[in-house]
Amino acid sequence: MTTSTDSAGDVSAERVFLAWSGMRSAIAMRTLSAESVSAYRSIWSGWLAHLLQLGTPWDGATSEDARTFLENLSPSSPHKTSVSSVTQKRYFRVLKEIYACAMANQWIGHNPIDQDAKVSATEQQDSLVFNRNDWAELFRALPPASEQVAPETPWQSVRDHSMLLMMMQAGLSVAELRGLNLASVQSPRLSWSAEGPVLGLAFLPWEPEASQRTSLRIEGTRKDQLRALVLSDPNETMLMAWLHFRLQGRFPMEPDSPLYVSQKRTSRLSPKSIFLVANGHIRRGIAQRHDVERLAHAGPMTLRNSCIVRWLDAGMEDEDVLERAGLKDAQALRRLRQHVVTDGSLGGVK
């Protein structure tokens, strides 16, 4: 089954599969059996069908596309509600190998089947989405904003607090967090001069009109990820606190400089660093309520999914949730709906 057309690079998905299966046979020193080729082609065809629904070519896929695909695989037996982690790992491995082959042939520049695409066994459990009580505890575990604006506060603490709210209230993914630049911030409090960015009214009480609210321009490889996201009051407060530290320190100040910088101050945070920030907060906030081992893999995706469920809890329309989360297809919400409790309340979201 062919479900894709030639990509912008004029390399068809069929050519990629044939190149990989040929390379696999050569490495194994034996030709793949017809049964094996058919099984692998079925995995590849299912992936291409998923991308076709998204309107995405094979070489335009993202980690989030892959994760959504793996999370929503249909079980082979009608008596099962979901596929096993073993099946997910097999699909992950095959797709990763095919894209690695495409990279080796210089048909693509990066492999979207990376750690952000992987679904761990822990994340298949209920901890994938925190319930309202846990969610409220995670917000209570955040330090008061007044403490975060004190001069003696370590800049890393302010950065981490701001990033956590981006995940917990704006539902940003790791890739979106890493992609934010100084120029991504659209705010009447932030302006640019010949010397660089200038921040005003950072900590003064104010009641902005709708047109004066701070927003983020989110970018990504898919059209649906391009959006302007208006920030909540707590999120805006902590972003302004971070910008205050960010603009006072020895950090790069160009418009395309990373908004959230690493310990070295000059580069973007790695996905692992962002995971450690999220996982550390989760462990501090609700470790006493759960088996610590169950929280070992809870991180940015868990916070993002819990945020999306809170939006659904509040009765937000699917179209609005998809737009706000930068998603294209309602299928991405299917698995999360089992956690929704609709009563018009935002639960733990402040």
Coordinates of C-alpha atoms in Angstrom, one line a residue:
M1 CA 0.0 0.0 0.0
T2 CA 1.4 3.3 -1.0
T3 CA 0.1 6.2 1.0
S4 CA 2.6 9.0 0.3
T5 CA 3.8 11.0 -2.6
D6 CA 7.3 12.1 -3.4
S7 CA 8.6 14.6 -0.8
A8 CA 10.2 17.9 -1.4
G9 CA 13.5 16.0 -1.9
D10 CA 11.9 13.9 -4.6
V11 CA 12.7 10.7 -2.6
S12 CA 9.6 8.6 -2.2
A13 CA 8.6 6.7 0.9
E14 CA 8.7 3.5 -1.1
R15 CA 12.3 4.1 -2.1
V16 CA 13.2 4.7 1.5
F17 CA 11.7 1.4 2.6
L18 CA 13.4 -0.5 -0.2
A19 CA 16.8 1.1 0.7
W20 CA 16.4 0.1 4.3
S21 CA 15.2 -3.5 3.7
G22 CA 18.1 -3.9 1.3
M23 CA 20.6 -2.5 3.8
R24 CA 19.1 -4.7 6.5
S25 CA 19.6 -7.8 4.4
A26 CA 23.2 -6.9 3.6
I27 CA 24.0 -6.3 7.3
A28 CA 22.4 -9.6 8.3
M29 CA 24.3 -11.4 5.5
R30 CA 21.1 -12.9 4.4
T31 CA 18.0 -11.8 2.5
L32 CA 15.0 -11.0 4.6
S33 CA 12.2 -13.5 4.2
A34 CA 9.0 -12.5 2.4
E35 CA 7.1 -12.7 5.7
S36 CA 9.6 -10.4 7.4
V37 CA 9.5 -7.8 4.6
S38 CA 5.7 -7.9 4.7
A39 CA 5.6 -7.4 8.5
Y40 CA 8.0 -4.5 8.3
R41 CA 6.2 -3.0 5.3
S42 CA 3.0 -3.1 7.3
I43 CA 4.6 -1.0 10.1
W44 CA 5.9 1.5 7.6
S45 CA 2.6 1.7 5.7
G46 CA 0.7 2.2 9.0
W47 CA 3.1 5.1 9.8
L48 CA 2.6 6.6 6.4
A49 CA -1.2 6.4 6.7
H50 CA -0.9 8.3 10.0
L51 CA 1.2 11.0 8.4
L52 CA -1.2 11.2 5.4
Q53 CA -4.0 12.0 7.9
L54 CA -1.8 14.8 9.3
G55 CA -1.0 16.1 5.8
T56 CA 2.7 15.5 6.5
P57 CA 5.2 13.9 4.1
W58 CA 7.5 11.2 5.4
D59 CA 10.4 13.5 5.7
G60 CA 8.5 16.2 7.5
A61 CA 7.5 14.0 10.5
T62 CA 8.2 15.2 14.0
S63 CA 8.8 13.4 17.3
E64 CA 5.3 14.3 18.4
D65 CA 3.9 12.8 15.3
A66 CA 5.7 9.5 16.1
R67 CA 4.7 9.5 19.7
T68 CA 1.0 10.1 18.8
F69 CA 1.2 7.2 16.3
L70 CA 2.8 4.8 18.9
E71 CA 0.4 5.8 21.6
N72 CA -2.6 5.1 19.4
L73 CA -1.6 1.8 17.8
S74 CA -4.6 -0.5 17.5
P75 CA -4.4 -3.9 19.3
S76 CA -4.5 -7.0 17.0
S77 CA -7.1 -8.7 19.3
P78 CA -10.6 -7.3 19.9
H79 CA -10.3 -8.4 23.5
K80 CA -7.4 -6.0 24.2
T81 CA -7.9 -2.2 24.8
S82 CA -4.3 -1.3 24.0
V83 CA -1.1 -2.7 22.5
S84 CA 1.8 -3.9 24.7
S85 CA 4.9 -1.9 25.4
V86 CA 6.8 -4.7 23.5
T87 CA 4.8 -3.9 20.3
Q88 CA 5.4 -0.2 20.7
K89 CA 9.1 -0.8 21.1
R90 CA 9.2 -2.9 18.0
Y91 CA 7.5 -0.2 15.9
F92 CA 9.8 2.4 17.4
R93 CA 12.9 0.4 16.5
V94 CA 11.8 -0.3 12.9
L95 CA 10.8 3.3 12.2
K96 CA 14.1 4.6 13.8
E97 CA 16.1 2.2 11.7
I98 CA 14.3 3.3 8.5
Y99 CA 14.9 7.0 9.2
A100 CA 18.5 6.3 10.1
C101 CA 18.9 4.7 6.7
A102 CA 17.4 7.9 5.1
M103 CA 19.9 10.0 7.1
A104 CA 22.8 7.8 5.9
N105 CA 21.7 8.5 2.3
Q106 CA 21.4 12.2 3.1
W107 CA 17.7 12.3 2.3
I108 CA 16.9 13.9 5.6
G109 CA 18.9 16.0 8.1
H110 CA 17.6 14.5 11.4
N111 CA 15.8 11.4 12.7
P112 CA 12.4 12.2 14.2
I113 CA 12.2 8.8 15.9
D114 CA 14.1 10.0 19.0
Q115 CA 13.8 9.9 22.7
D116 CA 10.9 12.4 22.6
A117 CA 9.0 9.9 20.4
K118 CA 9.5 6.9 22.7
V119 CA 6.7 5.7 25.0
S120 CA 8.0 4.2 28.2
A121 CA 6.2 1.4 30.0
T122 CA 5.7 3.7 33.0
E123 CA 4.0 6.3 30.8
Q124 CA 1.4 3.7 29.7
Q125 CA 0.2 3.6 33.3
D126 CA -2.2 6.0 35.1
S127 CA 0.7 8.3 36.0
L128 CA 0.7 9.4 32.3
V129 CA -1.9 12.0 33.5
F130 CA -2.1 13.3 37.0
N131 CA -5.4 13.4 38.7
R132 CA -6.7 16.6 40.1
N133 CA -5.4 16.1 43.6
D134 CA -1.9 15.4 42.3
W135 CA -2.2 18.4 40.0
A136 CA -3.2 20.7 42.8
E137 CA -0.2 19.4 44.9
L138 CA 2.2 20.1 42.0
F139 CA 1.0 23.7 41.8
R140 CA 1.3 24.1 45.6
A141 CA 4.8 22.8 45.4
L142 CA 5.9 25.7 43.3
P143 CA 7.6 28.4 45.4
P144 CA 5.7 31.7 45.8
A145 CA 6.4 34.2 43.0
S146 CA 7.5 36.8 45.5
E147 CA 10.4 34.5 46.5
Q148 CA 11.4 34.1 42.9
V149 CA 11.9 37.8 42.2
A150 CA 14.3 38.3 45.1
P151 CA 17.8 39.4 44.0
E152 CA 19.4 36.5 45.9
T153 CA 17.4 33.9 44.1
P154 CA 19.5 31.7 41.8
W155 CA 18.7 32.4 38.2
Q156 CA 18.4 28.7 37.5
S157 CA 15.5 28.5 40.0
V158 CA 13.6 31.3 38.2
R159 CA 14.3 29.8 34.8
D160 CA 13.0 26.4 36.0
H161 CA 9.9 27.9 37.6
S162 CA 9.0 29.7 34.4
M163 CA 9.6 26.5 32.3
L164 CA 7.4 24.4 34.6
L165 CA 4.5 26.9 34.2
M166 CA 5.0 26.7 30.4
M167 CA 4.5 23.0 30.6
M168 CA 1.8 23.0 33.3
Q169 CA -0.4 25.9 32.1
A170 CA 0.6 26.4 28.4
G171 CA 1.1 22.7 27.6
L172 CA 4.3 23.2 25.8
S173 CA 6.3 20.2 24.6
V174 CA 10.1 19.8 25.0
A175 CA 10.7 20.7 21.4
E176 CA 8.6 23.9 21.7
L177 CA 10.3 24.9 24.9
R178 CA 13.8 24.4 23.3
G179 CA 12.7 26.4 20.2
L180 CA 11.7 29.5 22.1
N181 CA 13.9 32.6 21.4
L182 CA 13.8 36.1 23.0
A183 CA 12.0 37.3 19.9
S184 CA 9.3 34.6 20.6
V185 CA 8.0 36.8 23.5
Q186 CA 5.4 39.4 22.3
S187 CA 4.7 41.8 25.2
P188 CA 4.1 45.5 25.8
R189 CA 6.6 45.1 28.6
L190 CA 9.4 44.0 26.2
S191 CA 10.8 46.2 23.6
W192 CA 14.0 46.4 21.5
S193 CA 16.6 49.1 21.2
A194 CA 19.8 49.4 19.3
E195 CA 21.5 48.0 22.4
G196 CA 19.2 45.0 22.7
P197 CA 16.0 44.0 24.6
V198 CA 14.6 46.4 27.2
L199 CA 12.2 45.2 29.9
G200 CA 9.8 47.6 31.6
L201 CA 7.1 47.2 34.2
A202 CA 8.5 43.9 35.2
F203 CA 7.1 43.7 38.7
L204 CA 4.7 46.6 38.8
P205 CA 1.0 45.7 39.4
W206 CA -1.0 46.2 36.3
E207 CA -4.2 45.1 34.7
P208 CA -3.6 44.8 31.0
E209 CA -6.3 44.9 28.4
A210 CA -6.7 41.9 26.1
S211 CA -4.6 43.5 23.4
Q212 CA -1.8 44.1 25.9
R213 CA -1.5 40.5 27.2
T214 CA 1.9 38.8 26.8
S215 CA 2.0 35.9 24.3
L216 CA 4.5 33.5 22.9
R217 CA 5.0 32.8 19.2
I218 CA 5.4 29.1 19.0
E219 CA 7.1 27.6 16.0
G220 CA 7.6 24.1 14.8
T221 CA 8.0 21.9 11.7
R222 CA 4.2 21.5 11.3
K223 CA 1.8 24.2 10.3
D224 CA -0.4 23.5 13.3
Q225 CA 2.4 24.2 15.7
L226 CA 2.6 27.8 14.5
R227 CA 0.5 29.8 16.9
A228 CA 0.4 32.7 19.3
L229 CA -0.3 31.5 22.8
V230 CA -1.6 34.1 25.3
L231 CA -0.2 33.4 28.7
S232 CA -2.1 33.1 32.0
D233 CA -1.3 35.6 34.8
P234 CA 1.0 33.3 36.8
N235 CA 2.8 32.2 33.7
E236 CA 3.3 35.8 32.5
T237 CA 4.5 36.8 36.0
M238 CA 7.2 34.2 36.1
L239 CA 8.2 34.8 32.5
M240 CA 8.7 38.5 33.3
A241 CA 10.7 37.4 36.4
W242 CA 12.9 35.2 34.3
L243 CA 13.4 37.9 31.6
H244 CA 14.5 40.3 34.4
F245 CA 17.2 37.9 35.4
R246 CA 17.9 36.9 31.8
L247 CA 18.4 40.6 30.7
Q248 CA 20.5 41.4 33.8
G249 CA 23.0 38.6 33.4
R250 CA 25.7 37.6 31.0
F251 CA 23.5 36.0 28.4
P252 CA 23.3 36.2 24.6
M253 CA 20.9 39.0 23.7
E254 CA 20.1 38.6 20.0
P255 CA 16.5 38.1 18.9
D256 CA 17.2 34.5 18.0
S257 CA 19.0 33.8 21.3
P258 CA 17.4 31.0 23.3
L259 CA 14.8 32.1 25.8
Y260 CA 15.8 29.4 28.2
V261 CA 19.5 28.9 28.4
S262 CA 21.7 26.1 29.8
Q263 CA 24.0 26.2 32.7
K264 CA 26.7 27.6 30.4
R265 CA 24.4 30.5 29.7
T266 CA 25.0 30.5 25.9
S267 CA 23.2 27.4 24.6
R268 CA 19.8 25.9 24.6
L269 CA 18.8 23.4 27.3
S270 CA 19.0 19.8 26.3
P271 CA 15.9 17.5 26.3
K272 CA 17.5 15.6 29.2
S273 CA 17.9 18.9 31.2
I274 CA 14.3 19.8 30.7
F275 CA 13.2 16.3 31.7
L276 CA 15.3 16.5 34.9
V277 CA 13.6 19.9 35.8
A278 CA 10.1 18.4 35.3
N279 CA 10.9 15.1 37.0
G280 CA 12.5 16.7 39.9
H281 CA 9.5 18.9 40.6
I282 CA 7.2 16.0 40.2
R283 CA 9.2 13.9 42.7
R284 CA 9.3 16.8 45.2
G285 CA 5.6 17.6 44.8
I286 CA 3.9 14.2 45.0
A287 CA 6.5 11.6 45.9
Q288 CA 4.8 10.9 49.2
R289 CA 1.6 10.0 47.3
H290 CA 3.1 7.5 44.9
D291 CA 5.6 4.7 44.6
V292 CA 8.8 6.5 43.6
E293 CA 9.5 4.0 40.9
R294 CA 6.2 4.9 39.2
L295 CA 7.4 8.5 38.9
A296 CA 10.8 7.6 37.5
H297 CA 9.8 8.4 33.9
A298 CA 7.2 11.1 34.6
G299 CA 8.4 14.3 33.0
P300 CA 7.5 17.0 30.4
M301 CA 5.1 14.9 28.4
T302 CA 3.2 13.9 31.6
L303 CA 2.8 17.6 32.6
R304 CA 1.8 18.5 29.0
N305 CA -0.8 15.7 28.9
S306 CA -2.2 16.6 32.3
C307 CA -2.5 20.2 31.3
I308 CA -4.5 19.2 28.1
V309 CA -6.8 17.0 30.2
R310 CA -7.5 19.9 32.5
W311 CA -8.5 21.9 29.5
L312 CA -10.9 19.1 28.5
D313 CA -12.1 18.9 32.1
A314 CA -13.1 22.6 31.8
G315 CA -15.3 21.8 28.8
M316 CA -13.0 23.4 26.2
E317 CA -14.1 22.5 22.7
D318 CA -11.8 20.0 20.9
E319 CA -11.0 22.5 18.2
D320 CA -9.8 25.0 20.8
V321 CA -7.7 22.4 22.6
L322 CA -6.1 21.2 19.4
E323 CA -5.3 24.8 18.5
R324 CA -3.9 25.7 21.9
A325 CA -1.8 22.5 22.1
G326 CA -0.5 22.8 18.5
L327 CA -2.1 19.5 17.4
K328 CA -3.8 18.7 14.1
D329 CA -6.0 15.7 14.6
A330 CA -8.5 14.9 17.3
Q331 CA -7.1 11.4 17.4
A332 CA -4.3 12.8 19.6
L333 CA -6.9 13.5 22.3
R334 CA -8.5 10.0 22.2
R335 CA -6.3 8.4 24.7
L336 CA -6.5 11.4 27.1
R337 CA -10.3 11.4 27.2
Q338 CA -10.3 8.4 29.7
H339 CA -8.9 10.8 32.3
V340 CA -11.5 13.6 31.7
V341 CA -13.9 14.5 34.5
T342 CA -16.3 17.1 33.1
D343 CA -17.9 19.4 35.6
G344 CA -16.8 22.8 34.4
S345 CA -13.9 23.1 37.0
L346 CA -10.3 23.7 36.2
G347 CA -9.2 21.5 39.1
G348 CA -5.6 22.1 40.0
V349 CA -4.9 24.6 37.3
K350 CA -4.6 28.1 38.7

